[in-house]
């Protein structure tokens, strides 16, 4: 439908834009050591240049591009009319979401340690690079200097309670997408974790051996355990604790003030970026007792054990020895987590 509307979403397989974006920004994190970039951005740029019409290339990791990487993107697109679109959510919702995402990428820092890093240890903490992509004014400056501020559009994420298709309609407007009959999913693909689920994932991360492969972690822990198991559990949302409200509001005010004077276009309302903060302090991941966390772990293991068995063909069935090996591996991981929890 997008092609019929004259818009190209380049790449032939899922994940190609992610790999190309990593290559474009020169990502060198350890977790990407096994990624075969193989001139992924150059190939993507060639496909973009060859298309006679609008192209949407999109990934959140582009917000981490340095000025040099932005310059590379601009030069490789060879004079194309590049429009930069940033989809921005208020910091009250964004900060807990980013901490959860670090957990899904093997982090072990507590929520309070994370908050102290981003507000007090800005230049020296483990999360000292947090504001490079999360401070929208910094992202706009890096891209706007190269592309022109009049080529930057801010799409604000509507507040909770807005019509489900409102963000899609804003984004479609930003990329000049004609009205096409898109069926939106009924639920978010990347569900948020509750305090207990996030804390359980943190303990699982800490219990893993150092040589646990990143590729296996992404498949087994991130996708199957965190997103498919923990993400479907109903729980309270993680919020910014009251002691950090002033810091969040100050940062948000600075960002909105910059955007108002920046010359960028805005689709939505900059008022949407007012931080969503709880009126009263609520319990968070660091407030959980050991018993509460053990109860959550037991419920997750129970749900795993009681899950319906998938039908297998005789050829694809596991032997009893294979099933025992899988179960033993699960028991070993559960034992490591339990020892960690028992130690407080």
One Martini backbone bead per residue (centre of mass of N, CA, C, O) as a GRO file, in nm:
protein
  344
    1UNK     BB    1   0.057   0.063  -0.019
    2UNK     BB    2   0.299   0.253  -0.009
    3UNK     BB    3   0.391   0.217  -0.299
    4UNK     BB    4   0.120   0.307  -0.428
    5UNK     BB    5   0.168   0.601  -0.281
    6UNK     BB    6   0.497   0.657  -0.336
    7UNK     BB    7   0.632   0.502  -0.087
    8UNK     BB    8   0.947   0.423   0.060
    9UNK     BB    9   1.058   0.126   0.243
   10UNK     BB   10   1.355   0.033   0.289
   11UNK     BB   11   1.425  -0.283   0.232
   12UNK     BB   12   1.381  -0.650   0.257
   13UNK     BB   13   1.429  -0.678   0.572
   14UNK     BB   14   1.412  -0.717   0.885
   15UNK     BB   15   1.652  -0.477   1.019
   16UNK     BB   16   1.801  -0.307   0.797
   17UNK     BB   17   1.768  -0.022   0.916
   18UNK     BB   18   1.921  -0.073   1.174
   19UNK     BB   19   2.193  -0.150   1.051
   20UNK     BB   20   2.225   0.112   0.885
   21UNK     BB   21   2.216   0.306   1.128
   22UNK     BB   22   2.462   0.195   1.274
   23UNK     BB   23   2.657   0.251   1.041
   24UNK     BB   24   2.609   0.558   1.017
   25UNK     BB   25   2.705   0.606   1.338
   26UNK     BB   26   2.934   0.404   1.429
   27UNK     BB   27   2.882   0.156   1.593
   28UNK     BB   28   3.075   0.002   1.896
   29UNK     BB   29   2.930  -0.180   2.064
   30UNK     BB   30   2.953  -0.491   2.197
   31UNK     BB   31   2.662  -0.595   2.106
   32UNK     BB   32   2.767  -0.539   1.783
   33UNK     BB   33   3.008  -0.735   1.709
   34UNK     BB   34   2.820  -0.948   1.524
   35UNK     BB   35   2.762  -0.735   1.321
   36UNK     BB   36   2.708  -0.713   0.966
   37UNK     BB   37   2.744  -0.435   0.789
   38UNK     BB   38   2.853  -0.423   0.497
   39UNK     BB   39   2.764  -0.138   0.388
   40UNK     BB   40   2.462  -0.073   0.472
   41UNK     BB   41   2.431   0.233   0.421
   42UNK     BB   42   2.521   0.247   0.125
   43UNK     BB   43   2.293   0.067   0.020
   44UNK     BB   44   2.059   0.237   0.128
   45UNK     BB   45   2.132   0.504  -0.016
   46UNK     BB   46   2.103   0.390  -0.303
   47UNK     BB   47   1.801   0.320  -0.280
   48UNK     BB   48   1.706   0.607  -0.218
   49UNK     BB   49   1.821   0.753  -0.476
   50UNK     BB   50   1.657   0.561  -0.686
   51UNK     BB   51   1.401   0.694  -0.585
   52UNK     BB   52   1.092   0.836  -0.719
   53UNK     BB   53   1.041   0.972  -0.414
   54UNK     BB   54   0.936   0.901  -0.117
   55UNK     BB   55   1.125   0.838   0.192
   56UNK     BB   56   1.142   0.606   0.475
   57UNK     BB   57   1.381   0.645   0.736
   58UNK     BB   58   1.372   0.449   1.053
   59UNK     BB   59   1.540   0.518   1.374
   60UNK     BB   60   1.627   0.579   1.704
   61UNK     BB   61   1.948   0.567   1.669
   62UNK     BB   62   1.977   0.845   1.516
   63UNK     BB   63   1.989   1.022   1.783
   64UNK     BB   64   2.312   0.932   1.815
   65UNK     BB   65   2.427   1.107   1.616
   66UNK     BB   66   2.676   1.265   1.510
   67UNK     BB   67   2.787   1.519   1.325
   68UNK     BB   68   2.950   1.334   1.134
   69UNK     BB   69   2.715   1.140   1.069
   70UNK     BB   70   2.526   1.350   0.949
   71UNK     BB   71   2.717   1.430   0.720
   72UNK     BB   72   2.722   1.153   0.587
   73UNK     BB   73   2.425   1.136   0.521
   74UNK     BB   74   2.407   1.385   0.344
   75UNK     BB   75   2.625   1.306   0.131
   76UNK     BB   76   2.496   1.020   0.050
   77UNK     BB   77   2.221   1.176  -0.066
   78UNK     BB   78   2.293   1.381  -0.289
   79UNK     BB   79   2.082   1.643  -0.256
   80UNK     BB   80   1.853   1.566  -0.105
   81UNK     BB   81   1.541   1.615   0.049
   82UNK     BB   82   1.591   1.640   0.386
   83UNK     BB   83   1.372   1.522   0.640
   84UNK     BB   84   1.340   1.573   0.987
   85UNK     BB   85   1.199   1.336   1.226
   86UNK     BB   86   1.071   1.382   1.562
   87UNK     BB   87   0.965   1.169   1.812
   88UNK     BB   88   0.805   1.301   2.114
   89UNK     BB   89   0.827   1.241   2.460
   90UNK     BB   90   0.768   1.278   2.766
   91UNK     BB   91   0.978   1.249   3.043
   92UNK     BB   92   0.782   1.101   3.238
   93UNK     BB   93   0.776   0.851   3.029
   94UNK     BB   94   1.069   0.816   2.915
   95UNK     BB   95   1.255   0.744   3.151
   96UNK     BB   96   1.134   0.465   3.233
   97UNK     BB   97   1.161   0.343   2.946
   98UNK     BB   98   1.471   0.354   2.925
   99UNK     BB   99   1.537   0.177   3.165
  100UNK     BB  100   1.396  -0.072   3.055
  101UNK     BB  101   1.572  -0.092   2.799
  102UNK     BB  102   1.835  -0.149   2.946
  103UNK     BB  103   1.738  -0.418   3.064
  104UNK     BB  104   1.690  -0.541   2.768
  105UNK     BB  105   2.030  -0.483   2.756
  106UNK     BB  106   2.166  -0.600   3.045
  107UNK     BB  107   2.120  -0.435   3.275
  108UNK     BB  108   2.179  -0.363   3.657
  109UNK     BB  109   2.059  -0.107   3.733
  110UNK     BB  110   1.896   0.074   3.929
  111UNK     BB  111   1.668   0.318   3.924
  112UNK     BB  112   1.815   0.512   4.117
  113UNK     BB  113   2.091   0.501   3.980
  114UNK     BB  114   1.991   0.607   3.711
  115UNK     BB  115   1.885   0.883   3.813
  116UNK     BB  116   2.154   0.983   3.929
  117UNK     BB  117   2.311   0.977   3.667
  118UNK     BB  118   2.125   1.178   3.486
  119UNK     BB  119   2.139   1.420   3.720
  120UNK     BB  120   2.438   1.396   3.880
  121UNK     BB  121   2.621   1.200   3.663
  122UNK     BB  122   2.640   1.316   3.364
  123UNK     BB  123   2.978   1.277   3.305
  124UNK     BB  124   3.035   0.976   3.482
  125UNK     BB  125   2.830   0.782   3.447
  126UNK     BB  126   2.697   0.503   3.300
  127UNK     BB  127   2.467   0.731   3.179
  128UNK     BB  128   2.620   0.981   3.023
  129UNK     BB  129   2.453   0.936   2.730
  130UNK     BB  130   2.150   0.993   2.766
  131UNK     BB  131   2.116   1.301   2.645
  132UNK     BB  132   2.191   1.275   2.350
  133UNK     BB  133   1.890   1.153   2.267
  134UNK     BB  134   1.687   1.293   2.500
  135UNK     BB  135   1.781   1.575   2.418
  136UNK     BB  136   1.624   1.738   2.175
  137UNK     BB  137   1.799   1.991   2.139
  138UNK     BB  138   2.057   1.832   2.061
  139UNK     BB  139   1.944   1.686   1.814
  140UNK     BB  140   1.855   1.935   1.654
  141UNK     BB  141   2.131   2.066   1.628
  142UNK     BB  142   2.280   1.841   1.472
  143UNK     BB  143   2.072   1.834   1.229
  144UNK     BB  144   2.017   2.142   1.173
  145UNK     BB  145   2.305   2.229   1.085
  146UNK     BB  146   2.293   2.045   0.820
  147UNK     BB  147   1.973   2.073   0.712
  148UNK     BB  148   1.806   2.267   0.869
  149UNK     BB  149   1.557   2.384   1.065
  150UNK     BB  150   1.334   2.378   0.827
  151UNK     BB  151   1.395   2.039   0.820
  152UNK     BB  152   1.249   2.019   1.104
  153UNK     BB  153   1.032   1.783   1.279
  154UNK     BB  154   0.792   1.779   1.540
  155UNK     BB  155   0.649   1.494   1.705
  156UNK     BB  156   0.406   1.461   1.930
  157UNK     BB  157   0.308   1.273   2.190
  158UNK     BB  158   0.029   1.195   2.304
  159UNK     BB  159  -0.159   1.165   2.555
  160UNK     BB  160  -0.324   0.996   2.757
  161UNK     BB  161  -0.642   0.924   2.590
  162UNK     BB  162  -0.595   0.936   2.313
  163UNK     BB  163  -0.637   0.851   2.020
  164UNK     BB  164  -0.493   0.573   1.880
  165UNK     BB  165  -0.434   0.734   1.586
  166UNK     BB  166  -0.283   1.006   1.640
  167UNK     BB  167   0.018   0.943   1.592
  168UNK     BB  168  -0.013   0.840   1.306
  169UNK     BB  169  -0.132   1.102   1.184
  170UNK     BB  170   0.114   1.277   1.249
  171UNK     BB  171   0.325   1.116   1.095
  172UNK     BB  172   0.192   1.118   0.816
  173UNK     BB  173   0.209   1.424   0.789
  174UNK     BB  174   0.525   1.448   0.813
  175UNK     BB  175   0.555   1.237   0.540
  176UNK     BB  176   0.332   1.278   0.323
  177UNK     BB  177   0.096   1.073   0.369
  178UNK     BB  178  -0.142   0.930   0.241
  179UNK     BB  179  -0.450   0.796   0.257
  180UNK     BB  180  -0.436   0.487   0.422
  181UNK     BB  181  -0.552   0.155   0.508
  182UNK     BB  182  -0.462   0.125   0.829
  183UNK     BB  183  -0.398  -0.132   1.065
  184UNK     BB  184  -0.395  -0.109   1.387
  185UNK     BB  185  -0.283  -0.215   1.662
  186UNK     BB  186  -0.420  -0.308   1.977
  187UNK     BB  187  -0.115  -0.320   2.073
  188UNK     BB  188   0.176  -0.292   2.194
  189UNK     BB  189   0.486  -0.427   2.101
  190UNK     BB  190   0.625  -0.263   2.359
  191UNK     BB  191   0.585  -0.340   2.659
  192UNK     BB  192   0.559  -0.248   2.970
  193UNK     BB  193   0.692  -0.256   3.288
  194UNK     BB  194   0.678  -0.333   3.598
  195UNK     BB  195   0.839  -0.317   3.888
  196UNK     BB  196   0.871  -0.627   3.935
  197UNK     BB  197   0.956  -0.709   3.648
  198UNK     BB  198   1.205  -0.528   3.625
  199UNK     BB  199   1.354  -0.639   3.877
  200UNK     BB  200   1.369  -0.929   3.778
  201UNK     BB  201   1.537  -0.874   3.525
  202UNK     BB  202   1.780  -0.757   3.673
  203UNK     BB  203   1.849  -1.022   3.824
  204UNK     BB  204   1.890  -1.195   3.578
  205UNK     BB  205   2.124  -1.038   3.458
  206UNK     BB  206   2.314  -1.076   3.714
  207UNK     BB  207   2.307  -1.408   3.680
  208UNK     BB  208   2.465  -1.402   3.435
  209UNK     BB  209   2.706  -1.485   3.248
  210UNK     BB  210   2.953  -1.311   3.086
  211UNK     BB  211   2.941  -1.522   2.820
  212UNK     BB  212   2.672  -1.448   2.730
  213UNK     BB  213   2.526  -1.421   2.441
  214UNK     BB  214   2.378  -1.167   2.270
  215UNK     BB  215   2.199  -1.326   2.072
  216UNK     BB  216   2.063  -1.496   2.295
  217UNK     BB  217   1.957  -1.269   2.467
  218UNK     BB  218   1.766  -1.140   2.258
  219UNK     BB  219   1.589  -1.398   2.225
  220UNK     BB  220   1.537  -1.505   2.528
  221UNK     BB  221   1.523  -1.251   2.718
  222UNK     BB  222   1.402  -1.013   2.563
  223UNK     BB  223   1.172  -1.151   2.402
  224UNK     BB  224   1.058  -1.401   2.566
  225UNK     BB  225   1.072  -1.290   2.860
  226UNK     BB  226   1.023  -0.979   2.871
  227UNK     BB  227   0.799  -0.938   2.640
  228UNK     BB  228   0.622  -1.216   2.654
  229UNK     BB  229   0.605  -1.243   2.973
  230UNK     BB  230   0.630  -0.970   3.135
  231UNK     BB  231   0.464  -0.770   2.938
  232UNK     BB  232   0.168  -0.921   2.995
  233UNK     BB  233   0.159  -0.819   3.270
  234UNK     BB  234  -0.029  -0.683   3.511
  235UNK     BB  235   0.064  -0.345   3.607
  236UNK     BB  236   0.219  -0.101   3.732
  237UNK     BB  237   0.366   0.184   3.667
  238UNK     BB  238   0.649   0.351   3.602
  239UNK     BB  239   0.781   0.631   3.774
  240UNK     BB  240   0.864   0.937   3.883
  241UNK     BB  241   0.991   1.037   4.153
  242UNK     BB  242   0.945   1.310   4.354
  243UNK     BB  243   1.257   1.394   4.389
  244UNK     BB  244   1.264   1.439   4.046
  245UNK     BB  245   1.059   1.652   3.939
  246UNK     BB  246   1.221   1.916   3.913
  247UNK     BB  247   1.432   1.808   3.711
  248UNK     BB  248   1.233   1.736   3.488
  249UNK     BB  249   1.095   2.013   3.452
  250UNK     BB  250   1.349   2.173   3.381
  251UNK     BB  251   1.429   2.016   3.129
  252UNK     BB  252   1.160   2.049   2.974
  253UNK     BB  253   1.160   2.357   2.964
  254UNK     BB  254   1.421   2.386   2.799
  255UNK     BB  255   1.327   2.230   2.551
  256UNK     BB  256   1.075   2.394   2.478
  257UNK     BB  257   1.217   2.668   2.457
  258UNK     BB  258   1.393   2.589   2.217
  259UNK     BB  259   1.170   2.499   2.015
  260UNK     BB  260   1.023   2.776   2.000
  261UNK     BB  261   1.313   2.911   1.871
  262UNK     BB  262   1.426   2.712   1.626
  263UNK     BB  263   1.232   2.670   1.348
  264UNK     BB  264   1.062   2.439   1.381
  265UNK     BB  265   0.833   2.204   1.331
  266UNK     BB  266   0.493   2.131   1.458
  267UNK     BB  267   0.326   1.826   1.546
  268UNK     BB  268   0.092   1.926   1.757
  269UNK     BB  269   0.199   1.985   2.105
  270UNK     BB  270   0.416   2.116   2.335
  271UNK     BB  271   0.227   2.040   2.579
  272UNK     BB  272   0.289   1.727   2.555
  273UNK     BB  273   0.583   1.780   2.716
  274UNK     BB  274   0.463   1.770   2.973
  275UNK     BB  275   0.516   1.609   3.245
  276UNK     BB  276   0.434   1.289   3.359
  277UNK     BB  277   0.320   1.309   3.697
  278UNK     BB  278   0.263   1.217   4.004
  279UNK     BB  279   0.077   1.344   4.266
  280UNK     BB  280   0.178   1.088   4.412
  281UNK     BB  281   0.364   0.879   4.569
  282UNK     BB  282   0.503   0.575   4.445
  283UNK     BB  283   0.583   0.267   4.409
  284UNK     BB  284   0.886   0.111   4.324
  285UNK     BB  285   1.139  -0.100   4.254
  286UNK     BB  286   1.303  -0.010   4.529
  287UNK     BB  287   1.037  -0.089   4.725
  288UNK     BB  288   1.070  -0.379   4.717
  289UNK     BB  289   1.042  -0.670   4.851
  290UNK     BB  290   1.156  -0.984   4.860
  291UNK     BB  291   0.877  -1.121   4.871
  292UNK     BB  292   0.753  -0.978   4.624
  293UNK     BB  293   0.966  -1.080   4.422
  294UNK     BB  294   0.929  -1.383   4.473
  295UNK     BB  295   0.632  -1.391   4.387
  296UNK     BB  296   0.678  -1.307   4.096
  297UNK     BB  297   0.870  -1.535   4.019
  298UNK     BB  298   0.668  -1.763   4.077
  299UNK     BB  299   0.451  -1.674   3.870
  300UNK     BB  300   0.627  -1.691   3.618
  301UNK     BB  301   0.701  -1.991   3.648
  302UNK     BB  302   0.415  -2.097   3.653
  303UNK     BB  303   0.330  -1.991   3.370
  304UNK     BB  304   0.546  -2.155   3.224
  305UNK     BB  305   0.463  -2.444   3.316
  306UNK     BB  306   0.138  -2.391   3.227
  307UNK     BB  307   0.179  -2.378   2.947
  308UNK     BB  308   0.091  -2.445   2.646
  309UNK     BB  309   0.150  -2.687   2.431
  310UNK     BB  310   0.301  -2.723   2.142
  311UNK     BB  311   0.262  -2.849   1.850
  312UNK     BB  312   0.429  -3.143   1.717
  313UNK     BB  313   0.604  -3.301   1.520
  314UNK     BB  314   0.772  -3.585   1.524
  315UNK     BB  315   1.032  -3.467   1.395
  316UNK     BB  316   1.029  -3.197   1.605
  317UNK     BB  317   1.061  -3.349   1.850
  318UNK     BB  318   1.160  -3.390   2.163
  319UNK     BB  319   1.336  -3.542   2.370
  320UNK     BB  320   1.364  -3.630   2.691
  321UNK     BB  321   1.655  -3.524   2.717
  322UNK     BB  322   1.600  -3.242   2.602
  323UNK     BB  323   1.384  -3.157   2.804
  324UNK     BB  324   1.567  -3.189   3.051
  325UNK     BB  325   1.776  -2.978   2.965
  326UNK     BB  326   1.589  -2.736   2.962
  327UNK     BB  327   1.494  -2.761   3.257
  328UNK     BB  328   1.774  -2.748   3.388
  329UNK     BB  329   1.839  -2.463   3.285
  330UNK     BB  330   1.602  -2.325   3.430
  331UNK     BB  331   1.682  -2.412   3.716
  332UNK     BB  332   1.959  -2.278   3.725
  333UNK     BB  333   1.861  -1.988   3.687
  334UNK     BB  334   1.664  -1.985   3.926
  335UNK     BB  335   1.880  -2.039   4.141
  336UNK     BB  336   2.048  -1.783   4.097
  337UNK     BB  337   1.822  -1.584   4.158
  338UNK     BB  338   1.751  -1.688   4.442
  339UNK     BB  339   2.027  -1.634   4.568
  340UNK     BB  340   2.021  -1.331   4.520
  341UNK     BB  341   1.759  -1.273   4.681
  342UNK     BB  342   1.849  -1.403   4.951
  343UNK     BB  343   2.084  -1.172   4.971
  344UNK     BB  344   1.914  -0.890   4.903
   0.00000   0.00000   0.00000
